[in-house]
Coordinates of C-alpha atoms (C1' of nucleotides) in Angstrom, one line a residue:
Chain A
M997 CA 0.0 -0.1 0.0
I998 CA 2.7 2.4 0.8
N999 CA 4.7 1.3 -2.3
L1000 CA 1.6 2.0 -4.4
F1001 CA 1.3 5.3 -2.8
F1002 CA 4.7 6.3 -3.7
M1003 CA 4.7 4.8 -7.2
S1004 CA 1.7 6.8 -7.9
K1005 CA 3.4 10.0 -6.8
C1006 CA 6.4 9.4 -9.1
E1007 CA 4.1 8.2 -12.0
Q1008 CA 2.3 11.6 -11.9
C1009 CA 5.3 13.7 -11.0
I1010 CA 6.0 16.7 -13.5
V1011 CA 9.7 15.4 -13.4
R1012 CA 8.7 12.0 -14.8
E1013 CA 6.8 13.8 -17.6
L1014 CA 9.5 16.2 -18.7
S1015 CA 12.9 14.8 -18.0
S1016 CA 14.9 11.7 -19.0
L1017 CA 13.0 9.8 -16.4
K1018 CA 10.0 9.6 -19.1
A1019 CA 11.9 6.5 -20.3
L1020 CA 11.3 4.7 -17.1
N1021 CA 8.6 1.9 -16.8
K1022 CA 6.5 1.3 -13.9
D1023 CA 8.8 -1.1 -12.2
E1024 CA 11.6 1.4 -12.4
L1025 CA 9.6 4.0 -11.1
L1026 CA 8.6 2.0 -8.3
R1027 CA 12.2 1.4 -7.4
I1028 CA 12.7 5.3 -7.5
A1029 CA 9.8 5.9 -5.2
E1030 CA 11.3 3.6 -2.7
C1031 CA 14.8 5.0 -2.6
K1032 CA 13.9 8.7 -3.1
T1033 CA 14.0 11.2 -0.4
S1034 CA 12.2 14.5 -0.7
R1035 CA 13.2 17.9 0.6
T1036 CA 12.0 21.5 0.9
I1037 CA 14.3 24.2 0.0
K1038 CA 13.5 27.9 1.0
K1039 CA 14.2 30.9 -1.2
G1040 CA 17.9 31.7 -1.0
E1041 CA 19.0 28.4 0.3
P1042 CA 21.3 26.2 -1.6
I1043 CA 20.4 22.5 -2.8
F1044 CA 24.2 22.0 -3.0
E1045 CA 27.2 24.1 -3.5
E1046 CA 30.3 24.4 -5.7
G1047 CA 32.7 21.6 -4.6
D1048 CA 30.1 19.2 -2.8
V1049 CA 30.1 15.7 -3.7
V1050 CA 26.6 15.1 -5.0
N1051 CA 26.0 11.4 -4.7
G1052 CA 23.0 11.3 -7.0
V1053 CA 20.5 13.5 -8.9
Y1054 CA 17.8 15.9 -7.7
C1055 CA 14.4 16.0 -9.5
I1056 CA 12.8 19.5 -9.2
T1057 CA 9.1 19.0 -8.5
S1058 CA 8.4 22.8 -7.9
G1059 CA 10.3 25.9 -7.9
I1060 CA 13.2 27.5 -9.8
C1061 CA 16.9 27.8 -8.9
K1062 CA 20.0 29.2 -10.3
M1063 CA 23.2 27.4 -11.2
S1064 CA 26.0 29.7 -10.4
K1065 CA 29.8 30.0 -9.9
L1066 CA 31.7 32.4 -7.7
S1067 CA 34.5 33.9 -9.6
A1068 CA 37.8 35.4 -8.2
N1069 CA 36.5 39.0 -8.0
G1070 CA 33.7 37.9 -5.9
K1071 CA 30.8 38.2 -8.3
D1072 CA 28.5 35.4 -8.9
Q1073 CA 28.1 34.4 -12.6
I1074 CA 24.7 32.6 -13.2
V1075 CA 25.4 30.0 -15.8
K1076 CA 21.9 28.4 -16.1
L1077 CA 18.4 28.5 -14.6
I1078 CA 16.6 25.3 -13.8
K1079 CA 12.8 24.9 -13.2
A1080 CA 10.3 22.2 -12.3
G1081 CA 10.5 19.1 -14.3
E1082 CA 14.2 19.2 -14.7
L1083 CA 17.0 17.1 -13.1
L1084 CA 19.9 18.5 -11.2
G1085 CA 23.3 17.2 -10.7
Q1086 CA 23.6 14.9 -13.6
R1087 CA 26.8 16.3 -14.9
S1088 CA 28.8 15.9 -11.5
M1089 CA 27.3 12.4 -10.9
I1090 CA 28.3 11.2 -14.4
S1091 CA 31.8 12.8 -14.3
D1092 CA 32.2 11.5 -10.7
E1093 CA 33.4 14.9 -9.6
P1094 CA 32.3 17.4 -7.1
A1095 CA 29.9 19.9 -8.2
N1096 CA 31.1 22.7 -10.5
L1097 CA 28.4 25.1 -9.9
S1098 CA 26.2 25.9 -6.8
A1099 CA 22.4 25.5 -7.1
I1100 CA 20.4 27.9 -5.0
A1101 CA 16.7 28.4 -4.9
L1102 CA 15.3 31.5 -6.3
E1103 CA 11.8 30.7 -5.0
D1104 CA 10.7 27.8 -2.5
M1105 CA 11.4 24.4 -3.9
E1106 CA 10.4 20.8 -3.7
V1107 CA 13.1 18.4 -4.8
C1108 CA 13.4 14.8 -4.6
F1109 CA 16.9 13.1 -4.4
I1110 CA 17.6 9.8 -6.1
P1111 CA 20.9 8.1 -5.2
K1112 CA 23.6 7.6 -7.9
A1113 CA 23.6 3.8 -7.8
E1114 CA 19.9 3.8 -9.0
I1115 CA 20.5 6.0 -11.8
L1116 CA 23.6 4.3 -13.1
N1117 CA 21.6 1.0 -12.9
F1118 CA 18.9 2.4 -15.2
F1119 CA 21.8 3.9 -17.2
D1120 CA 23.1 0.3 -17.7
T1121 CA 19.8 -1.3 -18.3
N1122 CA 17.5 1.1 -19.9
N1123 CA 18.9 2.4 -23.4
Q1124 CA 16.2 4.8 -23.8
F1125 CA 17.0 6.5 -20.4
S1126 CA 20.5 6.7 -21.2
M1127 CA 19.9 8.3 -24.6
N1128 CA 17.5 10.7 -23.0
L1129 CA 20.1 11.7 -20.3
M1130 CA 22.7 12.0 -23.1
K1131 CA 20.5 14.2 -25.2
T1132 CA 19.7 16.5 -22.2
I1133 CA 23.4 17.1 -21.5
C1134 CA 24.1 17.6 -25.1
G1135 CA 21.5 20.3 -25.1
D1136 CA 23.0 21.7 -22.1
L1137 CA 26.4 21.9 -24.0
K1138 CA 24.8 23.6 -27.0
E1139 CA 23.1 26.1 -24.8
T1140 CA 26.3 26.9 -22.9
S1141 CA 28.2 27.3 -26.0
D1142 CA 25.7 29.7 -27.4
H1143 CA 25.6 31.6 -24.1
L1144 CA 29.4 31.8 -24.2
V1145 CA 29.4 33.3 -27.7
S1146 CA 26.8 35.8 -26.6
I1147 CA 28.5 36.9 -23.6
S1148 CA 31.8 37.1 -25.6
Q1149 CA 30.4 39.1 -28.7
K1150 CA 27.4 41.1 -27.7
T1151 CA 27.3 44.3 -25.7
V1152 CA 25.7 44.4 -22.3
K1153 CA 22.7 46.2 -23.7
E1154 CA 22.2 43.4 -26.2
R1155 CA 22.6 40.7 -23.6
L1156 CA 20.2 42.4 -21.3
A1157 CA 17.5 42.5 -24.0
E1158 CA 18.1 38.8 -24.8
T1159 CA 18.0 37.7 -21.2
L1160 CA 14.7 39.5 -20.5
I1161 CA 13.1 37.9 -23.6
Y1162 CA 14.6 34.5 -22.4
L1163 CA 13.1 34.9 -18.9
Q1164 CA 9.7 35.7 -20.2
D1165 CA 10.0 32.9 -22.9
N1166 CA 11.0 30.3 -20.5
F1167 CA 9.3 31.3 -17.0
G1168 CA 6.4 33.1 -18.3
K1169 CA 4.6 36.2 -17.0
N1170 CA 2.2 37.0 -13.9
P1171 CA -1.4 38.0 -14.5
D1172 CA -0.3 41.6 -14.5
G1173 CA 2.1 40.9 -17.4
S1174 CA 5.4 41.2 -15.3
L1175 CA 8.1 38.5 -15.6
H1176 CA 7.2 35.6 -13.4
I1177 CA 10.7 34.9 -12.2
Q1178 CA 11.9 37.1 -9.5
L1179 CA 15.6 38.2 -9.9
S1180 CA 17.3 40.7 -7.8
R1181 CA 19.2 43.3 -9.9
E1182 CA 22.4 41.8 -8.8
E1183 CA 21.3 38.3 -10.0
L1184 CA 20.1 39.7 -13.2
A1185 CA 23.5 41.5 -13.6
G1186 CA 25.2 38.0 -12.8
M1187 CA 23.2 36.5 -15.5
I1188 CA 24.3 38.8 -18.4
G1189 CA 27.8 39.2 -16.8
T1190 CA 28.0 42.7 -15.9
A1191 CA 28.2 45.0 -12.8
T1192 CA 24.9 45.6 -10.9
E1193 CA 25.0 49.3 -11.4
S1194 CA 25.3 48.8 -15.2
C1195 CA 22.4 46.5 -15.3
I1196 CA 20.3 48.9 -13.3
R1197 CA 21.3 51.8 -15.5
L1198 CA 20.3 49.9 -18.8
L1199 CA 16.9 48.9 -17.1
S1200 CA 16.4 52.5 -16.5
D1201 CA 17.2 53.4 -20.0
F1202 CA 14.9 50.6 -21.4
N1203 CA 12.3 51.9 -19.1
K1204 CA 12.6 55.5 -20.5
L1205 CA 12.7 54.2 -23.9
G1206 CA 9.3 52.4 -23.4
L1207 CA 10.7 49.1 -24.1
I1208 CA 9.9 47.9 -20.5
E1209 CA 8.0 49.0 -17.4
L1210 CA 9.6 48.9 -14.0
S1211 CA 7.2 48.9 -11.0
G1212 CA 9.0 48.0 -7.8
K1213 CA 10.8 44.9 -8.4
K1214 CA 8.5 43.9 -11.3
I1215 CA 9.6 44.1 -14.9
I1216 CA 7.1 44.2 -17.7
L1217 CA 8.2 43.9 -21.2
K1218 CA 6.4 46.4 -23.2
D1219 CA 7.9 46.3 -26.8
M1220 CA 9.0 42.8 -27.5
A1221 CA 9.5 43.8 -31.3
K1222 CA 12.2 46.5 -30.3
L1223 CA 13.8 44.2 -27.6
K1224 CA 14.2 41.6 -30.2
R1225 CA 15.7 43.9 -32.5
I1226 CA 18.2 45.1 -29.8
A1227 CA 18.8 41.4 -28.9
D1228 CA 19.7 40.6 -32.6
Chain B
M1420 CA 43.7 -10.0 -45.0
I1421 CA 42.4 -6.7 -46.0
N1422 CA 40.3 -6.7 -42.8
L1423 CA 43.2 -7.6 -40.6
F1424 CA 45.1 -4.6 -42.3
F1425 CA 42.5 -2.2 -41.4
M1426 CA 41.9 -3.7 -38.0
S1427 CA 45.5 -3.3 -37.1
K1428 CA 45.3 0.2 -38.2
C1429 CA 42.3 1.1 -36.0
E1430 CA 43.9 -0.9 -33.0
Q1431 CA 47.0 1.1 -33.1
C1432 CA 45.3 4.4 -33.7
I1433 CA 45.8 7.3 -31.3
V1434 CA 42.1 7.9 -31.3
R1435 CA 41.6 4.4 -30.0
E1436 CA 43.9 5.1 -27.2
L1437 CA 42.7 8.3 -26.0
S1438 CA 38.9 8.6 -26.8
S1439 CA 35.7 6.9 -25.8
L1440 CA 36.5 4.3 -28.4
K1441 CA 39.1 2.7 -26.0
A1442 CA 36.1 0.7 -24.7
L1443 CA 35.7 -1.1 -28.1
N1444 CA 36.8 -4.7 -28.4
K1445 CA 38.7 -6.2 -31.4
D1446 CA 35.5 -7.2 -33.1
E1447 CA 34.0 -3.7 -32.7
L1448 CA 37.3 -2.2 -34.0
L1449 CA 37.0 -4.4 -37.0
R1450 CA 33.5 -3.2 -37.7
I1451 CA 34.8 0.5 -37.4
A1452 CA 37.7 -0.4 -39.7
E1453 CA 35.3 -1.8 -42.5
C1454 CA 33.0 1.2 -42.4
K1455 CA 35.3 4.2 -41.8
T1456 CA 36.5 6.6 -44.4
S1457 CA 39.7 8.5 -44.3
R1458 CA 40.2 12.2 -45.2
T1459 CA 43.1 14.9 -45.3
I1460 CA 42.3 18.2 -44.4
K1461 CA 44.5 21.2 -45.4
K1462 CA 45.1 24.0 -42.9
G1463 CA 42.5 26.6 -43.0
E1464 CA 39.9 24.2 -44.5
P1465 CA 36.8 23.1 -42.7
I1466 CA 35.8 19.6 -41.6
F1467 CA 32.4 20.7 -41.2
E1468 CA 30.6 24.0 -40.8
E1469 CA 28.0 25.4 -38.7
G1470 CA 24.6 24.1 -39.9
D1471 CA 26.0 21.1 -41.6
V1472 CA 24.2 17.7 -41.0
V1473 CA 26.9 15.6 -39.7
N1474 CA 26.0 12.1 -39.9
G1475 CA 28.5 10.5 -37.8
V1476 CA 31.7 11.3 -35.9
Y1477 CA 35.2 12.2 -36.9
C1478 CA 38.3 10.8 -35.4
I1479 CA 41.4 13.2 -35.3
T1480 CA 44.4 11.0 -36.3
S1481 CA 46.6 14.1 -36.5
G1482 CA 46.5 17.7 -36.3
I1483 CA 44.5 20.4 -34.6
C1484 CA 41.3 22.1 -35.3
K1485 CA 39.3 24.9 -33.8
M1486 CA 35.5 24.8 -33.2
S1487 CA 34.1 28.2 -33.6
K1488 CA 30.9 30.2 -34.2
L1489 CA 30.4 33.2 -36.4
S1490 CA 28.6 35.8 -34.4
A1491 CA 26.2 38.6 -35.7
N1492 CA 29.1 41.2 -35.8
G1493 CA 31.1 39.2 -38.1
K1494 CA 33.6 37.9 -35.6
D1495 CA 34.5 34.3 -35.1
Q1496 CA 34.4 33.0 -31.5
I1497 CA 36.6 30.1 -30.7
V1498 CA 34.8 27.9 -28.3
K1499 CA 37.2 25.0 -28.2
L1500 CA 40.3 23.6 -29.7
I1501 CA 40.5 19.8 -30.7
K1502 CA 43.7 17.8 -31.2
A1503 CA 44.8 14.3 -32.3
G1504 CA 43.1 11.5 -30.3
E1505 CA 39.8 13.3 -30.0
L1506 CA 36.3 12.9 -31.5
L1507 CA 34.5 15.4 -33.3
G1508 CA 30.7 15.9 -33.9
Q1509 CA 29.5 13.7 -31.1
R1510 CA 27.2 16.3 -29.7
S1511 CA 25.3 17.1 -32.9
M1512 CA 25.0 13.3 -33.9
I1513 CA 23.4 12.5 -30.3
S1514 CA 21.3 15.5 -30.4
D1515 CA 20.3 14.8 -34.0
E1516 CA 20.9 18.3 -35.0
P1517 CA 23.0 20.2 -37.4
A1518 CA 26.3 21.2 -36.1
N1519 CA 26.3 24.3 -34.0
L1520 CA 29.9 25.1 -34.5
S1521 CA 32.2 24.9 -37.4
A1522 CA 35.3 22.7 -37.2
I1523 CA 38.4 24.4 -39.1
A1524 CA 41.8 22.9 -39.5
L1525 CA 44.6 25.1 -37.8
E1526 CA 47.2 22.8 -39.4
D1527 CA 47.0 19.8 -41.9
M1528 CA 45.1 17.1 -40.6
E1529 CA 44.2 13.5 -40.8
V1530 CA 40.6 12.4 -40.0
C1531 CA 38.4 9.3 -40.1
F1532 CA 34.8 9.3 -40.5
I1533 CA 32.7 6.8 -38.6
P1534 CA 28.9 6.8 -39.8
K1535 CA 26.2 7.5 -37.1
A1536 CA 24.5 4.0 -37.5
E1537 CA 27.7 2.4 -36.2
I1538 CA 28.4 4.6 -33.3
L1539 CA 24.8 4.4 -32.1
N1540 CA 25.0 0.5 -32.3
F1541 CA 28.0 0.5 -29.9
F1542 CA 26.0 3.2 -27.8
D1543 CA 23.4 0.6 -27.3
T1544 CA 25.5 -2.6 -26.9
N1545 CA 28.6 -1.4 -25.1
N1546 CA 27.8 0.3 -21.7
Q1547 CA 31.4 1.2 -21.1
F1548 CA 31.5 2.9 -24.6
S1549 CA 28.3 4.8 -23.9
M1550 CA 29.6 5.8 -20.4
N1551 CA 32.9 7.1 -21.8
L1552 CA 31.1 9.3 -24.4
M1553 CA 29.0 10.6 -21.7
K1554 CA 31.9 11.5 -19.5
T1555 CA 33.7 13.2 -22.4
I1556 CA 30.6 15.3 -23.1
C1557 CA 30.1 16.1 -19.4
G1558 CA 33.8 17.2 -19.3
D1559 CA 33.1 19.4 -22.3
L1560 CA 30.1 20.8 -20.4
K1561 CA 32.3 21.6 -17.4
E1562 CA 34.9 23.1 -19.5
T1563 CA 32.7 25.2 -21.5
S1564 CA 31.0 26.5 -18.2
D1565 CA 34.3 27.5 -16.7
H1566 CA 35.3 29.3 -19.9
L1567 CA 32.0 31.1 -19.8
V1568 CA 32.7 32.3 -16.4
S1569 CA 36.2 33.4 -17.3
I1570 CA 35.0 35.4 -20.3
S1571 CA 32.3 36.9 -18.3
Q1572 CA 34.3 37.9 -15.2
K1573 CA 37.8 38.4 -16.1
T1574 CA 39.5 41.2 -17.9
V1575 CA 41.0 40.7 -21.5
K1576 CA 44.5 40.7 -19.9
E1577 CA 43.6 38.1 -17.5
R1578 CA 42.2 35.9 -20.3
L1579 CA 45.1 36.4 -22.5
A1580 CA 47.6 35.3 -19.9
E1581 CA 45.2 32.4 -19.1
T1582 CA 45.0 31.4 -22.7
L1583 CA 48.6 31.6 -23.4
I1584 CA 49.3 29.2 -20.4
Y1585 CA 46.4 26.9 -21.7
L1586 CA 47.9 26.9 -25.1
Q1587 CA 51.3 25.7 -23.8
D1588 CA 49.9 23.2 -21.4
N1589 CA 47.6 21.6 -23.8
F1590 CA 49.5 21.7 -27.1
G1591 CA 53.1 22.0 -25.9
K1592 CA 56.2 23.9 -27.3
N1593 CA 58.6 23.8 -30.1
P1594 CA 62.3 23.1 -29.5
D1595 CA 62.9 26.7 -29.5
G1596 CA 60.5 27.2 -26.7
S1597 CA 57.7 28.8 -28.7
L1598 CA 54.0 27.7 -28.4
H1599 CA 53.6 24.8 -30.9
I1600 CA 50.2 25.9 -31.9
Q1601 CA 50.1 28.4 -34.6
L1602 CA 47.2 30.9 -34.1
S1603 CA 46.9 34.2 -36.0
R1604 CA 46.4 37.3 -33.8
E1605 CA 42.7 37.3 -35.0
E1606 CA 42.3 33.8 -33.9
L1607 CA 44.0 34.4 -30.5
A1608 CA 41.6 37.3 -30.2
G1609 CA 38.6 35.1 -31.1
M1610 CA 39.7 32.6 -28.3
I1611 CA 39.7 35.3 -25.7
G1612 CA 36.7 37.1 -27.0
T1613 CA 38.2 40.6 -27.8
A1614 CA 39.2 42.8 -30.8
T1615 CA 42.2 41.7 -32.7
E1616 CA 43.9 45.2 -32.1
S1617 CA 43.4 44.9 -28.4
C1618 CA 45.0 41.5 -28.4
I1619 CA 47.8 42.5 -30.4
R1620 CA 48.3 45.6 -28.0
L1621 CA 48.4 43.4 -24.9
L1622 CA 50.7 41.0 -26.5
S1623 CA 53.1 43.9 -27.1
D1624 CA 52.6 45.0 -23.5
F1625 CA 53.4 41.5 -22.2
N1626 CA 56.4 41.4 -24.4
K1627 CA 57.7 44.9 -23.1
L1628 CA 57.2 43.5 -19.6
G1629 CA 59.2 40.5 -20.3
L1630 CA 56.4 38.0 -19.8
I1631 CA 56.5 36.8 -23.2
E1632 CA 58.8 37.2 -26.3
L1633 CA 57.6 37.8 -29.9
S1634 CA 59.7 37.0 -32.9
G1635 CA 57.7 37.0 -35.9
K1636 CA 54.6 34.8 -35.4
K1637 CA 56.3 33.0 -32.7
I1638 CA 55.4 33.4 -29.0
I1639 CA 57.7 32.3 -26.1
L1640 CA 56.3 32.2 -22.5
K1641 CA 59.1 33.8 -20.6
D1642 CA 57.8 34.3 -17.0
M1643 CA 55.2 31.6 -16.3
A1644 CA 54.8 32.6 -12.6
K1645 CA 53.8 36.3 -13.5
L1646 CA 51.7 35.0 -16.2
K1647 CA 50.0 32.7 -13.8
R1648 CA 49.5 35.4 -11.2
I1649 CA 47.8 37.6 -13.9
A1650 CA 45.6 34.9 -14.9
D1651 CA 44.6 34.3 -11.2
Chain C
dT884 C1' 6.3 51.5 14.5
dA885 C1' 11.0 53.0 14.4
dA886 C1' 15.6 51.5 13.3
dA887 C1' 18.5 49.0 10.8
dA888 C1' 19.8 46.5 7.0
dG889 C1' 19.4 45.6 2.6
dT890 C1' 18.3 46.8 -2.5
dA891 C1' 17.6 49.9 -6.1
dA892 C1' 18.6 54.2 -8.5
dT893 C1' 21.7 58.0 -10.1
dG894 C1' 25.8 61.1 -10.6
dA895 C1' 30.6 61.7 -11.3
dT896 C1' 34.5 59.7 -12.8
dA897 C1' 38.0 56.3 -14.2
dA898 C1' 39.4 52.3 -16.5
dT899 C1' 38.9 49.2 -20.1
dT900 C1' 38.1 48.0 -24.6
dG901 C1' 36.7 48.9 -29.5
dT902 C1' 37.0 51.3 -33.8
dC903 C1' 39.1 53.7 -37.5
dA904 C1' 43.2 55.3 -39.7
dT905 C1' 47.8 54.3 -40.9
dA906 C1' 52.4 52.4 -40.9
dT907 C1' 55.3 48.4 -41.1
dA908 C1' 56.4 43.7 -41.8
dA909 C1' 55.4 39.2 -43.8
dA910 C1' 53.6 36.2 -47.1
dT911 C1' 51.8 35.3 -51.7
dT912 C1' 51.3 35.7 -56.5
dG913 C1' 52.1 36.8 -61.2
Chain D
dC490 C1' 61.9 39.5 -58.0
dA491 C1' 58.6 43.2 -57.8
dA492 C1' 53.9 43.7 -56.9
dT493 C1' 50.0 42.7 -54.4
dT494 C1' 47.7 41.0 -50.7
dT495 C1' 47.5 39.8 -45.9
dA496 C1' 49.0 40.1 -41.2
dT497 C1' 50.8 42.6 -37.5
dA498 C1' 51.6 46.8 -35.0
dT499 C1' 50.8 51.3 -33.1
dG500 C1' 48.4 56.1 -32.5
dA501 C1' 44.4 58.7 -31.7
dC502 C1' 40.0 58.6 -30.2
dA503 C1' 35.3 57.3 -29.0
dA504 C1' 32.4 54.1 -26.7
dT505 C1' 31.3 51.0 -23.3
dT506 C1' 31.6 49.5 -19.0
dA507 C1' 33.1 49.4 -14.0
dT508 C1' 33.9 51.7 -9.7
dC509 C1' 32.9 54.7 -5.9
dA510 C1' 29.8 57.7 -3.7
dT511 C1' 25.5 59.2 -2.4
dT512 C1' 20.5 59.2 -2.1
dA513 C1' 15.9 56.9 -2.1
dC514 C1' 13.4 53.2 -1.4
dT515 C1' 12.0 48.5 0.6
dT516 C1' 12.3 45.0 3.6
dT517 C1' 13.4 43.0 7.8
dT518 C1' 13.9 43.0 12.7
dA519 C1' 13.9 44.6 17.3

DNA sequence: TAAAAGTAATGATAATTGTCATATAAATTG
DNA sequence: CAATTTATATGACAATTATCATTACTTTTA
């Protein structure tokens, strides 16, 4: 009865729908349900940090987190954002290395932890699963390469426009039209790779030009066409 | 007899020694030897270009190439360098997408092409091979993330020092002590993500400070300690 | 609710980096 | 080998971006 309960939970889980785990059959899901542990993470808290040994994979059931790295000058570069339905920690598990990036909650989160042994077992016995995992990581690699080229070749203004569009496209907007994802100015600066003040200044410029609207912490994209033109 | 000949060639191949292919057994190597095609690429020529459909994987038998992407402003960002012993085109093969980056020879190269069907077959039947491939791609992902943070957070001067050290550590030096890999100033600028003139200027500065020595196209690293300190 | 702490906004200024022009050196070609 | 092209180097200047200082606004905490 307890097993059925857990199994049903994993079966209906958003992570199962969206991630590599969709290749798992009922038996395999049952095994996960039996070994997984759930955790709640509060906004601002880490799931794991750079250098931690992560002996498994985290499934994001709800919430959003940032994957970032502290650089020598003390600034936090956000490499990637992760939302519900995705897995976390796959790379360091496969490479058998400590985490290269910190994962910190941007809102309250629910995550499930699946131990490494379980995942590696599926990797060996379920080709569709390993192929899915592989494709996910390849997708990450492409995204990161493109991000690298963008940071390297675009101006801060272009990157800000690009990032605002990215945030709306990937995390949606609230009923009032503002970006759903809540980033501080410092975090937004960390995403585009610039100083906080430069980021704030450009947001003000965009605001004055009517491209966006700022009300408190909320950002509303007003002129997508022009933003897209700036972003290239 | 012909098969034995080819098999022996693949068995002794540097790519077999160094890449994911080391997991293949004699039978599997024989199959590769039978289906592979070899090619010579001259310096400056592409193996494939951004957008090309690459229906397999290239083994680099000799030579070095750059993986780069043309950005909107016409500059070529070098994302990665690849040398003998490595595989090329794995990501786009697995993602089933056109190449995201161009691969262009920096010196004359010898490459072997292995069709996709063959590789995917090994992927399904040889767990060690798929694990190796996975680890390679995970390694690439880590490297690219770190490169991203470096480009985003370090100054051009820091990145130049870092890149010069990287080039010496990974591609060695000639008998006269100069960097073995031959990059034009434009390419070096494309690696560190800056304008060609800025790159040239900083090389001159490093030269005047005695950190490096420039003689023609050759670059000799003279003061590794100081270069490392600059690179952080 | 008032004080404190943190976050956002803006000005002033400095440092970094890019662009354009031009000179010099090296490589290629007829 | 001279002529042409290409790559490297440098100067002058402009644009972008960072840093530091200050103020205004929000949120948290006592």
